[in-house]
Short mmCIF file of C-alpha atoms in Angstrom, two decimals:
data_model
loop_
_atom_site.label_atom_id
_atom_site.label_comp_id
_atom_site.label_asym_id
_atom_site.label_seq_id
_atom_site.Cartn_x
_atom_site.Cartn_y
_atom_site.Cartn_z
CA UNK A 806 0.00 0.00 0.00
CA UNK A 807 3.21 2.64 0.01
CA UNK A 808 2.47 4.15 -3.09
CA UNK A 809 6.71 5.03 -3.11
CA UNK A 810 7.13 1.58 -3.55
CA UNK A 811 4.69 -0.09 -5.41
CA UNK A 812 2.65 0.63 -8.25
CA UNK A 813 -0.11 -2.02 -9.59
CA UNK A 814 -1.37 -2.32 -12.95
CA UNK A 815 -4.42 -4.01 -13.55
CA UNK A 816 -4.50 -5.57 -17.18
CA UNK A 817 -8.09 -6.10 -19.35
CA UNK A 818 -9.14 -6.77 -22.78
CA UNK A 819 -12.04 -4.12 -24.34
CA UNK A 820 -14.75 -6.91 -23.37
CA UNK A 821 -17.23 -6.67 -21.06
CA UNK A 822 -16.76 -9.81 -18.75
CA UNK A 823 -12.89 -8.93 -18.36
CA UNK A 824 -13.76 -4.98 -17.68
CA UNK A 825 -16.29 -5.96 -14.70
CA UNK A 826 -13.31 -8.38 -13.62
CA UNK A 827 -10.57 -5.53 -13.46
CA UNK A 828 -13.04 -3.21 -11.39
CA UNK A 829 -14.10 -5.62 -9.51
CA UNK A 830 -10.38 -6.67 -8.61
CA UNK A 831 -9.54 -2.73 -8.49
CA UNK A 832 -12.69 -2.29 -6.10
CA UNK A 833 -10.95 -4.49 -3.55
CA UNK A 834 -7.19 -3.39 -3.68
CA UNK A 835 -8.77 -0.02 -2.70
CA UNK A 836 -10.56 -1.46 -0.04
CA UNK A 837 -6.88 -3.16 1.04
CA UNK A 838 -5.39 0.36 0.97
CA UNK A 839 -3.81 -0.02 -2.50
CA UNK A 840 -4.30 3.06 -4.65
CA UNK A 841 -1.72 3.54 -6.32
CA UNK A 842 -3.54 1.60 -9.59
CA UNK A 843 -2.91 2.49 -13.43
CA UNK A 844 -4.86 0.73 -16.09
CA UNK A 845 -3.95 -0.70 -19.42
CA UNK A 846 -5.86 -1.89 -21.93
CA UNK A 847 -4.56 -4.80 -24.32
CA UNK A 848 -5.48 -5.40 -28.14
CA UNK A 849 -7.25 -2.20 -28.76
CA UNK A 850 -8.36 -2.77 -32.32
CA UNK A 851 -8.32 1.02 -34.14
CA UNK A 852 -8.68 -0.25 -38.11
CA UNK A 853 -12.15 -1.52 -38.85
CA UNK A 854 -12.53 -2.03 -42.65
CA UNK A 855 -14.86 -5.28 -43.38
CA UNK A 856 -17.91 -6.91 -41.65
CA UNK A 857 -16.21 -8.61 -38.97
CA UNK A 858 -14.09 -5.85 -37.96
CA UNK A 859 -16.26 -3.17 -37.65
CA UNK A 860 -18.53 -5.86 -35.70
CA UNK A 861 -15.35 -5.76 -33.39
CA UNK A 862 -14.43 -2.44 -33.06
CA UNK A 863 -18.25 -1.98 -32.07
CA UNK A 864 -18.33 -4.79 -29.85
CA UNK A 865 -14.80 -3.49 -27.76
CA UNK A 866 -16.19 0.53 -28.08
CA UNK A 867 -19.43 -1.08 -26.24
CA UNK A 868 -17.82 -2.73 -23.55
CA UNK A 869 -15.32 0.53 -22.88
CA UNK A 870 -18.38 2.09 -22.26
CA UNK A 871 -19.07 0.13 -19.46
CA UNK A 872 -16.33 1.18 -17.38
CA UNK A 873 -16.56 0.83 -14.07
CA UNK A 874 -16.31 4.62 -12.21
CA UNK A 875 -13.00 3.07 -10.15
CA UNK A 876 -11.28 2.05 -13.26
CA UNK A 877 -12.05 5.94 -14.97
CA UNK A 878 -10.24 7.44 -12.66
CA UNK A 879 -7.25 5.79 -13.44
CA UNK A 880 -4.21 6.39 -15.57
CA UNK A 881 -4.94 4.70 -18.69
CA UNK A 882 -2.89 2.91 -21.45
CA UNK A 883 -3.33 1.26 -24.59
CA UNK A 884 -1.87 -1.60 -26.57
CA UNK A 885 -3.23 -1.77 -30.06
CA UNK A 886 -4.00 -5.41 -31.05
CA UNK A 887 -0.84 -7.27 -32.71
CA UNK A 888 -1.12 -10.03 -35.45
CA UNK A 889 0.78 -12.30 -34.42
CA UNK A 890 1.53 -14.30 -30.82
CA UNK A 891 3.52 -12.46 -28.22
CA UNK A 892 6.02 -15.02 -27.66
CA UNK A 893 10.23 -14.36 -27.56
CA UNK A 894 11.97 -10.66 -27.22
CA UNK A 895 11.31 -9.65 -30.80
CA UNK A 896 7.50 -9.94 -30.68
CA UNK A 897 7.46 -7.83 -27.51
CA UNK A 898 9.70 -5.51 -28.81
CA UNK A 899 7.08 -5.29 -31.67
CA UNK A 900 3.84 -4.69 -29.51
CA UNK A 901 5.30 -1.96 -27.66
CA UNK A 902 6.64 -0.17 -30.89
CA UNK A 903 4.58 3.19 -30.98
CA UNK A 904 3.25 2.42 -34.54
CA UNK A 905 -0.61 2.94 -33.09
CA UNK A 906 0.17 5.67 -30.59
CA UNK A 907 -2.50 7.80 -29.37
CA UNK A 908 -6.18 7.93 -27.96
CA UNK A 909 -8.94 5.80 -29.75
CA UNK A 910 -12.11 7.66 -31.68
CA UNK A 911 -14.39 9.32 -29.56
CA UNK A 912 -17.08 6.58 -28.46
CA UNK A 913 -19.98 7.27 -30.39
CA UNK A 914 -22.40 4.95 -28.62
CA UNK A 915 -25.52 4.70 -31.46
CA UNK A 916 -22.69 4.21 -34.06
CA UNK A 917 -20.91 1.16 -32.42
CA UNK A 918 -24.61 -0.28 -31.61
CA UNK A 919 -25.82 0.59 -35.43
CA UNK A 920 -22.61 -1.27 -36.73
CA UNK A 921 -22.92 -4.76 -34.10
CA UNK A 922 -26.67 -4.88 -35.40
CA UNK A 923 -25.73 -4.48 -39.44
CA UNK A 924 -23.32 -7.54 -39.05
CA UNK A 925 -23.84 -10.27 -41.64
CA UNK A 926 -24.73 -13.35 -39.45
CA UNK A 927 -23.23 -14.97 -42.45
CA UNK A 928 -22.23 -19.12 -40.14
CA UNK A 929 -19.01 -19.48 -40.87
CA UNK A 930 -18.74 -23.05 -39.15
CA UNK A 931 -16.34 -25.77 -38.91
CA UNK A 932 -16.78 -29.06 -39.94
CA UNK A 933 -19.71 -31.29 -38.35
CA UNK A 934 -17.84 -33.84 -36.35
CA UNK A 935 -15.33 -30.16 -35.20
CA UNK A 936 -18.95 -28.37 -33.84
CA UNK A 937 -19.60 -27.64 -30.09
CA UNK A 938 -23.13 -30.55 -30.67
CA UNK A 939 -20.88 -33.21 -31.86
CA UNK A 940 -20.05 -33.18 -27.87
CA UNK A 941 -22.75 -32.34 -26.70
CA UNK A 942 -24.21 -35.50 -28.51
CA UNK A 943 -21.92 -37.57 -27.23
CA UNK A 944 -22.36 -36.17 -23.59
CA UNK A 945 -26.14 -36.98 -24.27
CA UNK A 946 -25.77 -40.61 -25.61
CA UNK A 947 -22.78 -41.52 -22.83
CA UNK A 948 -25.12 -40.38 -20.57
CA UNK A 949 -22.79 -38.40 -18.30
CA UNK A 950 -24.29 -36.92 -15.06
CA UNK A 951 -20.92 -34.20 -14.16
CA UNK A 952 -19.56 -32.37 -17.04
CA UNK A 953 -16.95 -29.45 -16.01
CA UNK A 954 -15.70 -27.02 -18.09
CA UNK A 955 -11.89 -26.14 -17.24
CA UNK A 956 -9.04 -23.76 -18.32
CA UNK A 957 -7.53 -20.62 -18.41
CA UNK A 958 -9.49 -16.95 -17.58
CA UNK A 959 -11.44 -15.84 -20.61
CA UNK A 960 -11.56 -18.42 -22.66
CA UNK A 961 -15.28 -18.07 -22.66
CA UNK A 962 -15.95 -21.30 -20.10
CA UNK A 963 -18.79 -20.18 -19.06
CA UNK A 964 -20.28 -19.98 -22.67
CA UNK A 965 -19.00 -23.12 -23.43
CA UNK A 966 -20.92 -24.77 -20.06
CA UNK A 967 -24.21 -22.76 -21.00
CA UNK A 968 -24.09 -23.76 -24.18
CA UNK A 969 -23.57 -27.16 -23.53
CA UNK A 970 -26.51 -26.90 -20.42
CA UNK A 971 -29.03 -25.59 -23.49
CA UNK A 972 -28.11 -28.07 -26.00
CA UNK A 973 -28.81 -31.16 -23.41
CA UNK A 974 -31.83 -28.75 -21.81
CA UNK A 975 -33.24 -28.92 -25.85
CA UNK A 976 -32.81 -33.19 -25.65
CA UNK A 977 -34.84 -33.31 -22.76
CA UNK A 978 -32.37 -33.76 -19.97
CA UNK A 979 -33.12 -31.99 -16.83
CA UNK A 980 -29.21 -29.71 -15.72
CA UNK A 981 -28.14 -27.77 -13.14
CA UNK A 982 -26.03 -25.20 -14.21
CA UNK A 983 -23.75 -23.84 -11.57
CA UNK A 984 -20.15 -22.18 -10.79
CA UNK A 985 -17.19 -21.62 -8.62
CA UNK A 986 -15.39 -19.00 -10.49
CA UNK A 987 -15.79 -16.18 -7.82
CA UNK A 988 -16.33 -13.94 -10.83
CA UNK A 989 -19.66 -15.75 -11.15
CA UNK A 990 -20.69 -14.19 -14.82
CA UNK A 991 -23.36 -17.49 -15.18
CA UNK A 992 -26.42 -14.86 -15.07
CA UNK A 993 -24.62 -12.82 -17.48
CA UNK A 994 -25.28 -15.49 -20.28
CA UNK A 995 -28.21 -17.53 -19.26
CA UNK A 996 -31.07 -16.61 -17.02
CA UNK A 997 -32.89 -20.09 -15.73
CA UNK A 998 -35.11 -21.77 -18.44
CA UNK A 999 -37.34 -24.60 -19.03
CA UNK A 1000 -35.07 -27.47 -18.03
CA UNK A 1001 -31.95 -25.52 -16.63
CA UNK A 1002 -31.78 -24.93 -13.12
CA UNK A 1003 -28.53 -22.60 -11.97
CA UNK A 1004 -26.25 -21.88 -8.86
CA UNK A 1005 -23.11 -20.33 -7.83
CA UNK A 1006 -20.78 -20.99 -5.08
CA UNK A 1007 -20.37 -18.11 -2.35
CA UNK A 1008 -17.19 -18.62 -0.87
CA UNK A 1009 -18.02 -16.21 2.33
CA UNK A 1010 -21.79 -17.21 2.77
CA UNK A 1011 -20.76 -20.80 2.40
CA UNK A 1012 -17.95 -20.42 5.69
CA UNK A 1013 -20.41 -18.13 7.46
CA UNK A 1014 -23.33 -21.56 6.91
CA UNK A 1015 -20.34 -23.95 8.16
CA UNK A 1016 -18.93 -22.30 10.94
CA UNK A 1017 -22.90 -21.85 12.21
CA UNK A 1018 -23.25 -25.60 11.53
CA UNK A 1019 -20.34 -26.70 13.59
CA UNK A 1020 -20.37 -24.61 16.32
CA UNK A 1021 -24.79 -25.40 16.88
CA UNK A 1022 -23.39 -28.99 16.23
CA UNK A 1023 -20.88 -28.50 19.31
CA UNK A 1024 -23.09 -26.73 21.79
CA UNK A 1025 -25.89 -29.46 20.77
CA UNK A 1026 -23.40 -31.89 21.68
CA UNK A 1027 -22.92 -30.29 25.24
CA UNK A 1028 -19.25 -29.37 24.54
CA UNK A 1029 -17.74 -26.56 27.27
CA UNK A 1030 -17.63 -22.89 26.34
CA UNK A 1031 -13.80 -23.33 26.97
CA UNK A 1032 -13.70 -25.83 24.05
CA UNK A 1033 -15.99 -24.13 22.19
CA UNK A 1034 -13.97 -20.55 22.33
CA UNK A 1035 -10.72 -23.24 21.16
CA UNK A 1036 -13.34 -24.37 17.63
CA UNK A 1037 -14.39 -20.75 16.97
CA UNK A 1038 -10.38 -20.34 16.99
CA UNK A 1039 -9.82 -23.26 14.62
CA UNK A 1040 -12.89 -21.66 12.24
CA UNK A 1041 -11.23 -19.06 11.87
CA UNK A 1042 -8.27 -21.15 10.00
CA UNK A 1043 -8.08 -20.42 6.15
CA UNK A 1044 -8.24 -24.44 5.85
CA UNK A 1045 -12.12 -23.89 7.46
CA UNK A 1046 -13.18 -21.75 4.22
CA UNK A 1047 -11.45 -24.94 1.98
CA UNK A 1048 -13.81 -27.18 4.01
CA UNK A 1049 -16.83 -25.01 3.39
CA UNK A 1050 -16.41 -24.87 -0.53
CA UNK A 1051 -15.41 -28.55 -0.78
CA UNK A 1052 -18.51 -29.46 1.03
CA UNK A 1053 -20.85 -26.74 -1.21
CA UNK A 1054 -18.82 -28.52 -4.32
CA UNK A 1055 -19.84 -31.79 -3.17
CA UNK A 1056 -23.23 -31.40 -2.56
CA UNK A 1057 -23.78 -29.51 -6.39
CA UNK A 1058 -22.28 -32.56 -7.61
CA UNK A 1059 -24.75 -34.60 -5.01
CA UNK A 1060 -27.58 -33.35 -7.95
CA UNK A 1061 -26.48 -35.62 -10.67
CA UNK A 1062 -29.23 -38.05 -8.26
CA UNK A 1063 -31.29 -36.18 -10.66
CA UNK A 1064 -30.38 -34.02 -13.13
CA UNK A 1065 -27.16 -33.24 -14.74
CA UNK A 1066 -24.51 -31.09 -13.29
CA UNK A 1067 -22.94 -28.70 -15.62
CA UNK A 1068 -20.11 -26.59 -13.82
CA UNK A 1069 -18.19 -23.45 -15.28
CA UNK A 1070 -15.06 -23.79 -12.94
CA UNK A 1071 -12.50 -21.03 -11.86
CA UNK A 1072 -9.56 -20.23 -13.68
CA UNK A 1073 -7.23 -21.50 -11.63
CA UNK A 1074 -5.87 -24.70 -10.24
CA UNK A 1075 -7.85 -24.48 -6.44
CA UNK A 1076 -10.41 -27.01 -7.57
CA UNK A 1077 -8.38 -29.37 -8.64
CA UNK A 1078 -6.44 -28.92 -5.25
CA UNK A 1079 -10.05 -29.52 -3.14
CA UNK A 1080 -10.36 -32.56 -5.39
CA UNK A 1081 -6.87 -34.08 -4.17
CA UNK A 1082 -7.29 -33.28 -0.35
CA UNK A 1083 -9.54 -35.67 0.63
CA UNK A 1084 -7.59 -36.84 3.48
CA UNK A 1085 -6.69 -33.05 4.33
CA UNK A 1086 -10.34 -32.99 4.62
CA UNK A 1087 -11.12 -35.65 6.87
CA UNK A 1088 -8.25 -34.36 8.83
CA UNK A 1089 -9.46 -30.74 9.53
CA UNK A 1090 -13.27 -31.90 10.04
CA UNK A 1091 -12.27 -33.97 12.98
CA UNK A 1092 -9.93 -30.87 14.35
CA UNK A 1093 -12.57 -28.48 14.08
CA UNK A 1094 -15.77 -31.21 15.42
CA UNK A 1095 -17.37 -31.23 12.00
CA UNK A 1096 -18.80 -33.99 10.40
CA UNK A 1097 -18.22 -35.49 6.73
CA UNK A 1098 -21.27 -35.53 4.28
CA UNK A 1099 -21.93 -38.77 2.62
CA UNK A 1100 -21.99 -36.26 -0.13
CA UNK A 1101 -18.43 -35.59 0.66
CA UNK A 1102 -17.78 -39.45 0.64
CA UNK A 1103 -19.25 -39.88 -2.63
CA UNK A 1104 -17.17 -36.93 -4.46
CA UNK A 1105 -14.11 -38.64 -5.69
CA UNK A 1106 -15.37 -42.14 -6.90
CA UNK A 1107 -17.99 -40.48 -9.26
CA UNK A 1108 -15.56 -37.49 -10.64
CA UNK A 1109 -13.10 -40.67 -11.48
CA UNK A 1110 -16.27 -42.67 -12.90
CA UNK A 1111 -18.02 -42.80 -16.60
CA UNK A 1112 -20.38 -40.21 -15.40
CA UNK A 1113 -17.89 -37.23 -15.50
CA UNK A 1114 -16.59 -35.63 -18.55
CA UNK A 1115 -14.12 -32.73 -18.46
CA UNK A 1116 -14.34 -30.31 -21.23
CA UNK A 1117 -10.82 -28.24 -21.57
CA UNK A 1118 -11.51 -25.30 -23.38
CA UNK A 1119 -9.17 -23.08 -24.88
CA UNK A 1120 -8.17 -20.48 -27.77
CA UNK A 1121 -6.14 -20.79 -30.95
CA UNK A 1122 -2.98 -18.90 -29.36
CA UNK A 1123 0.31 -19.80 -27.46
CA UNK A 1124 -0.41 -19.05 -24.04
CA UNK A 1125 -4.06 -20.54 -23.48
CA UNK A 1126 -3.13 -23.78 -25.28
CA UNK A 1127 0.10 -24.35 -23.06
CA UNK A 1128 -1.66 -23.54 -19.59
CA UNK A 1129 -4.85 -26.20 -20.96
CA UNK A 1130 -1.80 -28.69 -21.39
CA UNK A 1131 -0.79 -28.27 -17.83
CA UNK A 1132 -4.35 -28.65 -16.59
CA UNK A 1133 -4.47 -31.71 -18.31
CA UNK A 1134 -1.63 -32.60 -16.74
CA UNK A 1135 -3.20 -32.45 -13.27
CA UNK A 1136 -6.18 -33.79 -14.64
CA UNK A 1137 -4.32 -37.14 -15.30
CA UNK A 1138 -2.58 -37.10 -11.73
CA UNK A 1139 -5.55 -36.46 -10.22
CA UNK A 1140 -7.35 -39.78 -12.69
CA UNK A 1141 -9.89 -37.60 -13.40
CA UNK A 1142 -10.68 -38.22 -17.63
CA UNK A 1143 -10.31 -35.33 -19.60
CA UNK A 1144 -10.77 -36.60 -23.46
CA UNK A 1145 -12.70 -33.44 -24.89
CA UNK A 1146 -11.08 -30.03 -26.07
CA UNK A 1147 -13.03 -26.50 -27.16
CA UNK A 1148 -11.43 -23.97 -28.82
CA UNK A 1149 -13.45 -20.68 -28.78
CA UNK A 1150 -13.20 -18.01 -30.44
CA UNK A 1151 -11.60 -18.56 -33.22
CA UNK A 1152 -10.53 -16.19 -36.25
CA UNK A 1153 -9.41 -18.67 -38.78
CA UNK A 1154 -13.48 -19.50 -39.59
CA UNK A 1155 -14.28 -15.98 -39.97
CA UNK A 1156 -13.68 -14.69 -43.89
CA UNK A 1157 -11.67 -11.58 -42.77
CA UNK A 1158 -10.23 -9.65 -45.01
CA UNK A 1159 -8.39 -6.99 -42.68
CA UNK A 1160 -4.80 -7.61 -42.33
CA UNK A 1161 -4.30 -8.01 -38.60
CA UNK A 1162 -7.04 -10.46 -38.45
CA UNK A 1163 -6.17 -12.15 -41.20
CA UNK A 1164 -2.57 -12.13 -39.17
CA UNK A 1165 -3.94 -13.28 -35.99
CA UNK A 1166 -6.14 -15.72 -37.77
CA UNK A 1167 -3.31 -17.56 -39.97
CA UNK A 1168 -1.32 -17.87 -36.56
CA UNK A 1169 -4.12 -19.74 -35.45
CA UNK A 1170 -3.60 -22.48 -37.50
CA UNK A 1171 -0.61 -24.06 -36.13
CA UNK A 1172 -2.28 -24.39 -32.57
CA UNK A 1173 -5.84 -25.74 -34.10
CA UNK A 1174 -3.69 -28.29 -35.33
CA UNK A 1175 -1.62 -29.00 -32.41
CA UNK A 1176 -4.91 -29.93 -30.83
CA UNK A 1177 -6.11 -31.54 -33.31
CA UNK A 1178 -3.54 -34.00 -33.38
CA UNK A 1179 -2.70 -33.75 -29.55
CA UNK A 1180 -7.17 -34.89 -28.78
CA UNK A 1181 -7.26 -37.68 -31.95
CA UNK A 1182 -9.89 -34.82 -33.35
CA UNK A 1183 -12.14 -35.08 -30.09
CA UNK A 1184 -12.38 -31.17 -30.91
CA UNK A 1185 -14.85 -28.70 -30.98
CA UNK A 1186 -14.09 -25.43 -33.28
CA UNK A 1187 -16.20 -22.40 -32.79
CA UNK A 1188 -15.71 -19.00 -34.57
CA UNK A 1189 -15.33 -15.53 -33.15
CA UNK A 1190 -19.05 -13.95 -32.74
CA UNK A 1191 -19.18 -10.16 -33.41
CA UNK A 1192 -21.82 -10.11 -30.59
CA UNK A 1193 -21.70 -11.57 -27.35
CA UNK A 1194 -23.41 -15.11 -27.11
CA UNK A 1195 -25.86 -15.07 -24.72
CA UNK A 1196 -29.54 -16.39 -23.95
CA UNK A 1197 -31.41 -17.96 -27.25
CA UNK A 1198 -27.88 -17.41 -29.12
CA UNK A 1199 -26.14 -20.14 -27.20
CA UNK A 1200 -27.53 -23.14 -29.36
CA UNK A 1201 -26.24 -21.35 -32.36
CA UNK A 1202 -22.82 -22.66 -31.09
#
């Protein structure tokens, strides 16, 4: 918080779910005492000179008009968009050159929404067995009760699961939809349907319902205030709040009983860790005088089972494909089955004719294949929408 030592920048893209994410994340180092914030924004797209361009320059000018008030108050920097990966010295060298320099247009708010709506919605899809309902048919026909949907932030995961949640909705199955990404975005795509019930993980409401539970539990159980005073000490442990959302996780996956259990995880490794510390578990409940859920019991031997599928999804680029490797990487140790791969968001199905998409889009190629050849085709391609796939749209992926 000594603004003569430190200085934090917070990082976005000009989309709306990663804008809400860096002023929600800015909101709370202010609340920590760190001010001393500046703000850049990456892949600022300036050039717009075919359909799906202008579609997004319009989309990215709507989303920086959603700015939250903490982040416009900050010092602010842009990166124009680059086409080609940022990987090695030279390529850095290259996005920082001050080719682009200088403010964007003047947001013109009717403009950008006239030019999203005049879009050609012109499919430009991959192949049959490389669409997001080849997997969704096979999810339907192998009859799996826990599908996740895992890998690095903003990838679009939570698309992907509410996609996937309206395509088996549309066969008939009954889902729950839910998430543990603390960013919970869920009712920012889908609002509950016919068939689709949804849910999010609280982190503090679930370790405020736990440490209630255990400590009613203790004074049920005629335990001494003395002891009691040593629990509310041992609640208090940042292994408790682990406890709490293993025990929430467990029960969500508890609903595959009945319906099918969709969940848009968070970007980072922590479930994966919950999954592994079983015995951690069992350790800290008996510390703390808490009790394990048969739901708890039940966890591991049906995420390791036929019923679970693990979608990893992922973009065409360097960096997204590489950190989906490692998380199937700790899939595998942790012998949970991870056969399935999405790639959102891609450029290379779009029929740009701009130069830096076409860039970006040709250096797509070599990691579509990579995965390709890495999954034995168990792929699912989707193209870059100019607008942001939500509600009815979904089962257009």
């Amino acid at each position: 918080s000594d603004q003569r030592q430190t200085t934090l920048l917070l990082v976005t893209r000009p989309e709306e779910a990663p804008i809400k994410e860096a002023g929600r994340a800015s909101q709370e180092l202010l609340s920590l005492g760190v001010h001393n914030q500046q703000f850049i924004i990456n892949g600022m797209l300036w050039e717009h000179d075919d359909k799906i361009t202008n579609g997004w320059y319009a989309k990215q000018q709507k989303a920086l008009s959603t700015l939250p008030a903490t982040l416009n108050r900050l010092p602010v920097y842009e990166i124009p968009l680059r086409p080609y990966n940022i990987t090695g010295l030279n390529s850095i060298r290259a996005m920082l050159a001050e080719d682009n320099a200088g403010a964007w247009p003047a947001f013109d708010a009717n403009k950008a929404e006239a030019v999203l709506h005049t879009i050609s919605q012109e499919d430009f899809t991959a192949k049959d067995d490389q669409k997001l309902s080849h997997i969704t048919d096979h999810l339907y026909a192998e009859n799996k009760r826990v599908i996740f949907t895992m890998g690095k932030g903003g990838v679009g995961k939570t698309t992907i699961a509410a996609a996937i949640a309206c395509g088996l909705a549309k066969k008939g199955r009954q889902v729950h939809l839910t998430t543990t990404d603390p960013a919970a975005h869920l009712n920012f795509v889908l609002k509950e349907t016919a068939g689709i019930t949804m849910s999010h993980i609280d982190e503090q409401e679930e370790l405020k319902k736990y440490q209630e539970e255990v400590l009613m539990n203790a004074r049920a159980n005629g335990i001494s205030e003395a002891d009691i005073a040593y629990i509310q000490e041992d609640l208090r442990s940042p292994c408790t709040q682990e406890i709490a959302v293993f025990r929430a996780f467990a029960q969500l996956v508890e609903k595959a009983d009945q319906q099918v259990v969709v969940i848009d995880t968070a970007p980072t490794g922590h479930t994966l860790l919950l999954l592994e510390s079983t015995q951690s578990y069992s350790h800290e409940l008996k510390r703390t005088k808490g009790e394990t859920p048969d739901c708890v019991k039940r966890l591991l031997p049906r995420l390791k089972s036929d019923e679970t599928e693990v979608l990893i999804v992922t973009l065409p680029e360097a960096t997204p494909v590489y950190e989906a490797l490692r998380l199937e990487e700790d899939l595998n140790r942790a012998r949970i089955p991870a056969s399935w791969w999405v790639i959102n968001q891609s450029l290379h199905l779009t029929k740009t004719t701009n130069e830096i998409l076409r860039g970006k889009a040709h250096s797509e190629v070599e990691w579509i294949h990579r995965i390709q050849t890495h999954s034995k085709g168990k792929f699912a391609l989707i193209p870059w929408h100019a607008e942001d796939v939500k509600g009815e749209m979904l089962l257009e992926l």
